[in-house]
Tab-separated table of C-alpha atoms and ligand atoms in Angstrom:
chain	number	residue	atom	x	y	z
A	1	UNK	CA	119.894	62.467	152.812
A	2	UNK	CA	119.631	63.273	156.646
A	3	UNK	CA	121.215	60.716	158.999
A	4	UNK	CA	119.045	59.082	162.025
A	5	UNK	CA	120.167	60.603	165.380
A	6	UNK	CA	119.002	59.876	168.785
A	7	UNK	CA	119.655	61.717	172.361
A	8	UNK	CA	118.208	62.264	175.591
A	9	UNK	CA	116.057	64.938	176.734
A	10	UNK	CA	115.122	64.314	180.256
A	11	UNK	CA	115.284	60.804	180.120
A	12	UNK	CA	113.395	60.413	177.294
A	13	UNK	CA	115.216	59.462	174.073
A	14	UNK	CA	114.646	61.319	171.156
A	15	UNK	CA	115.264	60.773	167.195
A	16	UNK	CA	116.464	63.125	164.850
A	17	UNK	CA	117.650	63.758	161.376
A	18	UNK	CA	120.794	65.370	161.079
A	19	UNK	CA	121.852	67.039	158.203
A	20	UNK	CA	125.486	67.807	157.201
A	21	UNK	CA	126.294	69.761	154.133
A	22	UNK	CA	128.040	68.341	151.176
A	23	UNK	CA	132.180	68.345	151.551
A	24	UNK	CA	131.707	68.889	155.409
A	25	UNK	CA	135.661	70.443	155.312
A	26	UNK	CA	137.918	69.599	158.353
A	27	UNK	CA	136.271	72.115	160.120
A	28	UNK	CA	133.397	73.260	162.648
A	29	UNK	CA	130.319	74.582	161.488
A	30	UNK	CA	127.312	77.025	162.714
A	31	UNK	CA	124.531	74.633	163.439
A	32	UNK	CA	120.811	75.200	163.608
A	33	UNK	CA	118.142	73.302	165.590
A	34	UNK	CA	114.578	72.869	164.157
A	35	UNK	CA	111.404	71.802	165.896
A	36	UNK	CA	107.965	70.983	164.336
A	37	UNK	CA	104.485	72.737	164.851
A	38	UNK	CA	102.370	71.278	167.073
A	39	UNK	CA	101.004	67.679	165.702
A	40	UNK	CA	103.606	67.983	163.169
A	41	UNK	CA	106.822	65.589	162.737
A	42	UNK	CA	110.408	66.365	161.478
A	43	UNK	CA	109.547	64.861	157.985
A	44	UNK	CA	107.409	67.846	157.061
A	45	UNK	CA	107.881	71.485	157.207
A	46	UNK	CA	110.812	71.444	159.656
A	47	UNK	CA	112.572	69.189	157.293
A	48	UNK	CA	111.995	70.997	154.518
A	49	UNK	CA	114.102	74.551	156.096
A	50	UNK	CA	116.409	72.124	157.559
A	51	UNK	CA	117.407	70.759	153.825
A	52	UNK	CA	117.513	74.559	152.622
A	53	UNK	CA	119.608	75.521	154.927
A	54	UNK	CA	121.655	72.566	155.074
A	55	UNK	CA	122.145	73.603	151.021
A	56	UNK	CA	123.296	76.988	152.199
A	57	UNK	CA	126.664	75.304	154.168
A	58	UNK	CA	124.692	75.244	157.632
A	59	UNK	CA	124.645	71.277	159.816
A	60	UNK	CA	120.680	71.266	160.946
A	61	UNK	CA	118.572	69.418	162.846
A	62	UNK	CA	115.283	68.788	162.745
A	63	UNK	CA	113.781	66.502	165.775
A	64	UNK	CA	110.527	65.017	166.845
A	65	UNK	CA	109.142	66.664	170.247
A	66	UNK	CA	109.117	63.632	173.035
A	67	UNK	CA	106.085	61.682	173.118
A	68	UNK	CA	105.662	62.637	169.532
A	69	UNK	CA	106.773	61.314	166.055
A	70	UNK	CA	109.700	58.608	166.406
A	71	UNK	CA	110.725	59.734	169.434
A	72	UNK	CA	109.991	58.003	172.837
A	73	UNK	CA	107.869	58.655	175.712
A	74	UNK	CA	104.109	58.335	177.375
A	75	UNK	CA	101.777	58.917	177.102
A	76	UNK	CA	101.827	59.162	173.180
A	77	UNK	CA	101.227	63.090	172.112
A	78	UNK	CA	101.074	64.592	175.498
A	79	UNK	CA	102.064	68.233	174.248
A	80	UNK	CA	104.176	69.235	176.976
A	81	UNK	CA	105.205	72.828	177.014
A	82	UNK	CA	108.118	72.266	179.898
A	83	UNK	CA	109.468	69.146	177.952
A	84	UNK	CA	109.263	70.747	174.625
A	85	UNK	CA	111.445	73.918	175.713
A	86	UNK	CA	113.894	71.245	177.183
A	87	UNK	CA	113.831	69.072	174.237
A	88	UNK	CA	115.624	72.312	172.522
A	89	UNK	CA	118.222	72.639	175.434
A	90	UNK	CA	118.858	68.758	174.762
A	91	UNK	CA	118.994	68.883	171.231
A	92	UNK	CA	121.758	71.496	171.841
A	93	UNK	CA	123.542	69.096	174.446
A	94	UNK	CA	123.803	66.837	172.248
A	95	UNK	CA	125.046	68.868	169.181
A	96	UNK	CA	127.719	70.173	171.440
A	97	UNK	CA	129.455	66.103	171.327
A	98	UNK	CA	129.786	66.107	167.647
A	99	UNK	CA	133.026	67.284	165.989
A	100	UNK	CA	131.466	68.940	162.980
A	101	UNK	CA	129.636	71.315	165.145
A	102	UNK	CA	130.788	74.388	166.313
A	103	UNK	CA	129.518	74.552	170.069
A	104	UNK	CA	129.913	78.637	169.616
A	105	UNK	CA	127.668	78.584	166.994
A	106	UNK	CA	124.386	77.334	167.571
A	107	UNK	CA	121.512	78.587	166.794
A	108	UNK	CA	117.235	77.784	167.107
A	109	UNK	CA	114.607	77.675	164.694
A	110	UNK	CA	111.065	76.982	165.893
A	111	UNK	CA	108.067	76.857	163.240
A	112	UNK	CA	104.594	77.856	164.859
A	113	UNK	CA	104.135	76.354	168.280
A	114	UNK	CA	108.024	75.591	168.095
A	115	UNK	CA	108.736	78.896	167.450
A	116	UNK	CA	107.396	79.697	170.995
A	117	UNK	CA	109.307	76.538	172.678
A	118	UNK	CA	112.898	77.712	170.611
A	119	UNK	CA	112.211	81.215	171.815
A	120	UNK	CA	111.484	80.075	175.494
A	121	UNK	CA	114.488	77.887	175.393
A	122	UNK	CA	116.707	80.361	174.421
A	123	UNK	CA	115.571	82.612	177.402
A	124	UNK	CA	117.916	80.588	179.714
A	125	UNK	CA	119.924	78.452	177.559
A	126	UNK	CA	122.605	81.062	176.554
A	127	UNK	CA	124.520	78.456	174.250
A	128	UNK	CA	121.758	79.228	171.627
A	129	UNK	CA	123.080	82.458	170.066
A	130	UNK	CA	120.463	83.405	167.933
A	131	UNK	CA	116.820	82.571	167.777
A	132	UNK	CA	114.089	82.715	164.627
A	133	UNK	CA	110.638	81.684	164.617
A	134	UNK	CA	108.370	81.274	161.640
A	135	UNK	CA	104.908	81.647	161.617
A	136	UNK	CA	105.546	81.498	165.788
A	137	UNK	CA	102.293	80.680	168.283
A	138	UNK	CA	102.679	81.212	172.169
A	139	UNK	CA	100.803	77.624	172.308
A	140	UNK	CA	100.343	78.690	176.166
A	141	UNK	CA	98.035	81.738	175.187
A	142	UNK	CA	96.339	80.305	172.900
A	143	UNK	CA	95.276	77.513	174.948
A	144	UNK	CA	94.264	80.401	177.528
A	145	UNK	CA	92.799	82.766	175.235
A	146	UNK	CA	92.004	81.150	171.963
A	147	UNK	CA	92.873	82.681	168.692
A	148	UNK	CA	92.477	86.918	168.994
A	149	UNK	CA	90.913	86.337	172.750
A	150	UNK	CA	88.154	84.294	171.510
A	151	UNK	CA	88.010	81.993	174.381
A	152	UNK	CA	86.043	82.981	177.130
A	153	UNK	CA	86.831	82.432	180.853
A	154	UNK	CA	83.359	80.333	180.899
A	155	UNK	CA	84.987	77.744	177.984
A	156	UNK	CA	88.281	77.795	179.526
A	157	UNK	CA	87.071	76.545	183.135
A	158	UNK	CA	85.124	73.882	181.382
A	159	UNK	CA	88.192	72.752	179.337
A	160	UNK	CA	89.812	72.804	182.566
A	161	UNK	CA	87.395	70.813	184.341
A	162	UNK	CA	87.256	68.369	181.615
A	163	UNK	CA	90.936	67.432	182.158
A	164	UNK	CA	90.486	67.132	185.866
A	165	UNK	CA	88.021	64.493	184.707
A	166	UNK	CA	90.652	63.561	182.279
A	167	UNK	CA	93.141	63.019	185.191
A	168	UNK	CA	91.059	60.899	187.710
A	169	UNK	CA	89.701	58.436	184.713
A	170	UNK	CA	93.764	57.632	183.850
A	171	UNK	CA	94.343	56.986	187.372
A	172	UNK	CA	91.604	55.003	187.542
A	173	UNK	CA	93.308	53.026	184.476
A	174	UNK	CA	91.689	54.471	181.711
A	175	UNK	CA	93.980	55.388	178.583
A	176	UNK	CA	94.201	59.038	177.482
A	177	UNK	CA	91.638	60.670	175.744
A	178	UNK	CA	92.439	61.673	172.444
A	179	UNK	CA	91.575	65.039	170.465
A	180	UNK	CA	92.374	66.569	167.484
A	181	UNK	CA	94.756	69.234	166.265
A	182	UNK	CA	93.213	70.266	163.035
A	183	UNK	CA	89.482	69.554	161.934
A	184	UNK	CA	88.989	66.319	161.369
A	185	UNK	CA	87.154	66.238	158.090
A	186	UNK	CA	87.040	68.372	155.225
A	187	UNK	CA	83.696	69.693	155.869
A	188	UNK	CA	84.613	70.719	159.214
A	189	UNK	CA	87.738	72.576	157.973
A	190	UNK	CA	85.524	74.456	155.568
A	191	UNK	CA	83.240	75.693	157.801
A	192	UNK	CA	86.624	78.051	159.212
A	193	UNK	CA	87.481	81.262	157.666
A	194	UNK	CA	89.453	81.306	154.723
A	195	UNK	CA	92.987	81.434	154.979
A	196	UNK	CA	92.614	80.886	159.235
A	197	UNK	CA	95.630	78.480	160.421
A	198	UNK	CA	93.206	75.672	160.969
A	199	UNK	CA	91.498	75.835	158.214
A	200	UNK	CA	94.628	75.556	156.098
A	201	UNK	CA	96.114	73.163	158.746
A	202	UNK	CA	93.432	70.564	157.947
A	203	UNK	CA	94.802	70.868	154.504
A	204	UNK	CA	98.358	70.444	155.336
A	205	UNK	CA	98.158	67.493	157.783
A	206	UNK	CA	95.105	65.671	156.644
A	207	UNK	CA	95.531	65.518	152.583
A	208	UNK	CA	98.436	64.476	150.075
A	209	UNK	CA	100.108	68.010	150.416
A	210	UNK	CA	102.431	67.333	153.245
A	211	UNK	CA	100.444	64.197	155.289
A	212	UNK	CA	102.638	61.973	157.507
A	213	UNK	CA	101.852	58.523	158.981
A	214	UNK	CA	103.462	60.230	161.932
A	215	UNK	CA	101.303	63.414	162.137
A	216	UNK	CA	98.669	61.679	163.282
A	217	UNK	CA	96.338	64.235	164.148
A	218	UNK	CA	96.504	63.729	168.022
A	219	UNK	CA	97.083	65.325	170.821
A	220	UNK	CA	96.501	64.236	174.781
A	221	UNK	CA	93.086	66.618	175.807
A	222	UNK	CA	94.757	67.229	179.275
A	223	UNK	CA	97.854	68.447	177.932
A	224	UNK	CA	95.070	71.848	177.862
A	225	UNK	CA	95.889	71.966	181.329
A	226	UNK	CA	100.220	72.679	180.783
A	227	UNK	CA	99.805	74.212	178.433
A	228	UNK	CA	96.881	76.936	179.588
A	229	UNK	CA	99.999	77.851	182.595
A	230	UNK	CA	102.700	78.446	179.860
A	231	UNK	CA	104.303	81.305	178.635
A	232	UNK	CA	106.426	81.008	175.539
A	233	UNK	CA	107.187	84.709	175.518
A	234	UNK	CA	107.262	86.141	179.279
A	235	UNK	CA	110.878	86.225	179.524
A	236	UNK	CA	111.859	87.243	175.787
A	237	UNK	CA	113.669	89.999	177.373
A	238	UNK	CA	116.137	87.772	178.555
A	239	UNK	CA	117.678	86.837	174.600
A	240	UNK	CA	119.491	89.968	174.478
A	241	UNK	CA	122.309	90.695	173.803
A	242	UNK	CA	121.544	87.568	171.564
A	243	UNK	CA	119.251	88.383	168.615
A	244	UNK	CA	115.974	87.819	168.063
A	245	UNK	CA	114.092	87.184	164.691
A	246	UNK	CA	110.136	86.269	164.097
A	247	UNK	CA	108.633	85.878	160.625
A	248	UNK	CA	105.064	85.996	159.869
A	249	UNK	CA	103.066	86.360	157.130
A	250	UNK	CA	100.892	89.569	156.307
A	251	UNK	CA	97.284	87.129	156.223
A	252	UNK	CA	98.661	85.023	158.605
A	253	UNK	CA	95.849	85.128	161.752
A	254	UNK	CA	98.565	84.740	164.356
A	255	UNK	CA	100.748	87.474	163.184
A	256	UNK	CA	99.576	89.534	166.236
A	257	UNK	CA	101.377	86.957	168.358
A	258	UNK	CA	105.138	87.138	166.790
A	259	UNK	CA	103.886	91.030	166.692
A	260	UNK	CA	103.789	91.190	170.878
A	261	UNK	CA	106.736	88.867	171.215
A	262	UNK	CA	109.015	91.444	169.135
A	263	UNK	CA	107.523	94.480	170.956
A	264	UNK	CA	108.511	92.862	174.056
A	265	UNK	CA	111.910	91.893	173.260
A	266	UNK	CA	115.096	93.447	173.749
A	267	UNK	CA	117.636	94.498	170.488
A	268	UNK	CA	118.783	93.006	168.043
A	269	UNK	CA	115.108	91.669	167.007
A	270	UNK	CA	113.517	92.036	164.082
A	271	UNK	CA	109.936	91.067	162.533
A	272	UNK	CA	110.056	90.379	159.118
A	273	UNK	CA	106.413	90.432	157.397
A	274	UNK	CA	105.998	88.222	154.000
A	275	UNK	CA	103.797	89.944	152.253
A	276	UNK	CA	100.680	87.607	151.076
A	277	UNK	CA	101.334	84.655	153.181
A	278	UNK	CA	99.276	82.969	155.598
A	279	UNK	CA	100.407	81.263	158.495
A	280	UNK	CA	100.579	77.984	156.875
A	281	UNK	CA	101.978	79.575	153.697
A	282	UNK	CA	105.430	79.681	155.258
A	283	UNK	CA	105.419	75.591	155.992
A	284	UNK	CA	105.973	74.803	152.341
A	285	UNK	CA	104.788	77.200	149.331
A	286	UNK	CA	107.738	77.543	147.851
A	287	UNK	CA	107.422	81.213	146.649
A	288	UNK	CA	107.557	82.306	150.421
A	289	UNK	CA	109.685	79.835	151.680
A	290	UNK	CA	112.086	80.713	149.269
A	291	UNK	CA	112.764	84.583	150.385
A	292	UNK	CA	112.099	83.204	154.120
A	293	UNK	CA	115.083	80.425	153.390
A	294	UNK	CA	117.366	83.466	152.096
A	295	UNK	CA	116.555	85.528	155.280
A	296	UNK	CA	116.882	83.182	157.532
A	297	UNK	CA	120.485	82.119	156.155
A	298	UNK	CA	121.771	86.353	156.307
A	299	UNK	CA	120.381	86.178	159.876
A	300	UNK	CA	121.863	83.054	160.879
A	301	UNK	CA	125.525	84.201	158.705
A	302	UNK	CA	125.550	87.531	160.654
A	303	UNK	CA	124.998	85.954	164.313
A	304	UNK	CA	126.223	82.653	163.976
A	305	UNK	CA	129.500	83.992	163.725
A	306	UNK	CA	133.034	82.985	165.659
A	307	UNK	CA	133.295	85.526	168.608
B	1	NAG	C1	107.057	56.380	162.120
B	1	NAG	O1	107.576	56.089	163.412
B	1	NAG	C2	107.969	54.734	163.607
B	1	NAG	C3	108.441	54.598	165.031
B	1	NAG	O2	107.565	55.159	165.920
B	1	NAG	C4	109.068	54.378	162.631
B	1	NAG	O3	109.401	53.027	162.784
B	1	NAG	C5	108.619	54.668	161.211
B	1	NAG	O4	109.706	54.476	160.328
B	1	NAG	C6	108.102	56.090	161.068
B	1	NAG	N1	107.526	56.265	159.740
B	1	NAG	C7	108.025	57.112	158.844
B	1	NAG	C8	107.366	57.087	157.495
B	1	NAG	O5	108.927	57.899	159.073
């Protein structure tokens, strides 16, 4: 069982679970910090890698983003690009206090639009010493240019111009306006391409298979206009000499992004393709997540070592 943590992250406080492995021994230990997809909380897939690796002798945490979750801060699910890259940096501040971690040895793990905030964190953060994404989104492009490019410049201004609207109503005392990460009914989610991300989202978040009272399926609308000026991956350059690693599946339909983040990085970096797996494959069927686990504990063995 994970124990409740909280911390700050720019003044907002977040909470945690913190996992230590069994017979923590009198001495430090290589640490890895998880964050959630987008609309997801710390109970679901980011818990799930942080218990598997916390069974291979690793302390993890897995946190909810602020405004998000248990965590603090408003308005409730503003997706904040800036905040979520510094909720990384703070969740490494704060490991850096405790006496089981080793503050050498620190590593990220983001899954889909975390994997593009632990990646962007780790640009400028050099205490991170290694990075891995799974099933990584730059949630910045994707806002900007929809899945593949299908947004067009036409949609995009209007999405834009709805938040301006968006902005002047709240000021005017309005509360946010609300809209939704995945389809909202199962109709609408079946109208998507098989095996798209949110098609398969909608049945991730919305039924039995991994549905949290937490997860609730919303998202600020204006948060379009942060994230449409982020960039998780503009600076990936900047992780060497520090290593790099982005896993994706073979079906998944945002491999292409984790494909341009590698091809932009610097060495050590590595894609590693799971053959067969969509993009939400990799957040809990366990005959990927199993060979991801395993890969992800090598990588994190070979770089998370004492220098
Ligand atoms: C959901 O979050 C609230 C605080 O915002 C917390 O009290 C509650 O325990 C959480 N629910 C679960 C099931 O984790």
């Amino acid at each position: 069982m994970p124990s409740k943590v909280t911390f700050q992250s720019q003044g907002i406080k977040l909470a945690g679970n913190l996992y230590l492995p069994e017979n923590t021994q009198p001495k430090k230990h290589a640490t890895i910090v998880i964050g959630h997809p987008g609309g997801g909380v710390k109970e679901q897939t980011a818990g799930l890698y942080a218990e598997k690796l916390c069974n291979l002798g690793f302390i993890t945490l897995a946190f909810d983003a602020a405004y998000q979750g248990e965590s603090e801060g408003l308005p409730r699910y503003l997706e904040d690009p800036a905040q979520r890259v510094e909720d990384f940096k703070s969740a490494v501040s704060y490991l850096t206090t405790l006496k089981e971690v080793d503050p050498e040895r620190i590593g990220v793990l983001g899954i889909c639009a975390a994997g593009g905030y632990a990646t962007c964190a780790a640009q400028t953060d050099v205490r991170i010493k290694a990075v891995a994404g799974i099933s990584s989104a730059d949630t910045g492009e994707l806002w900007r240019e929809g899945m593949n490019g299908s947004l067009s410049f036409e949609d995009l201004q209007k999405g834009l111009q709805e938040c301006a609207r968006q902005r002047t109503r709240e000021a005017r005392g309005e509360q946010p306006y609300l809209s939704n990460w995945v389809p909202k009914t199962a109709a609408d989610a079946e109208a998507l391409p098989p095996r798209s991300l949110y098609r398969e989202a909608y049945d991730y978040y919305r039924t039995p298979r991994a549905q949290h009272p937490n997860s609730t399926n919303a998202y600020v609308f204006r948060s379009m206009d942060k994230l449409v000026q982020f960039s998780a991956f503009n600076f990936v350059h900047l992780i060497a000499p520090r290593p790099i690693l982005l896993i994706a599946g073979t079906d998944a339909d945002t491999k292409y992004l984790s494909e341009k983040a590698i091809q932009k990085a610097k060495e050590p970096k590595e894609l590693f393709l799971v053959s067969g797996a969509s993009h939400v494959d990799l957040y809990d069927v366990l005959k990927y997540v199993d060979p991801v686990t395993q890969k992800l504990g090598q990588y994190f063995s070979q770089y998370l070592v004492d220098y």
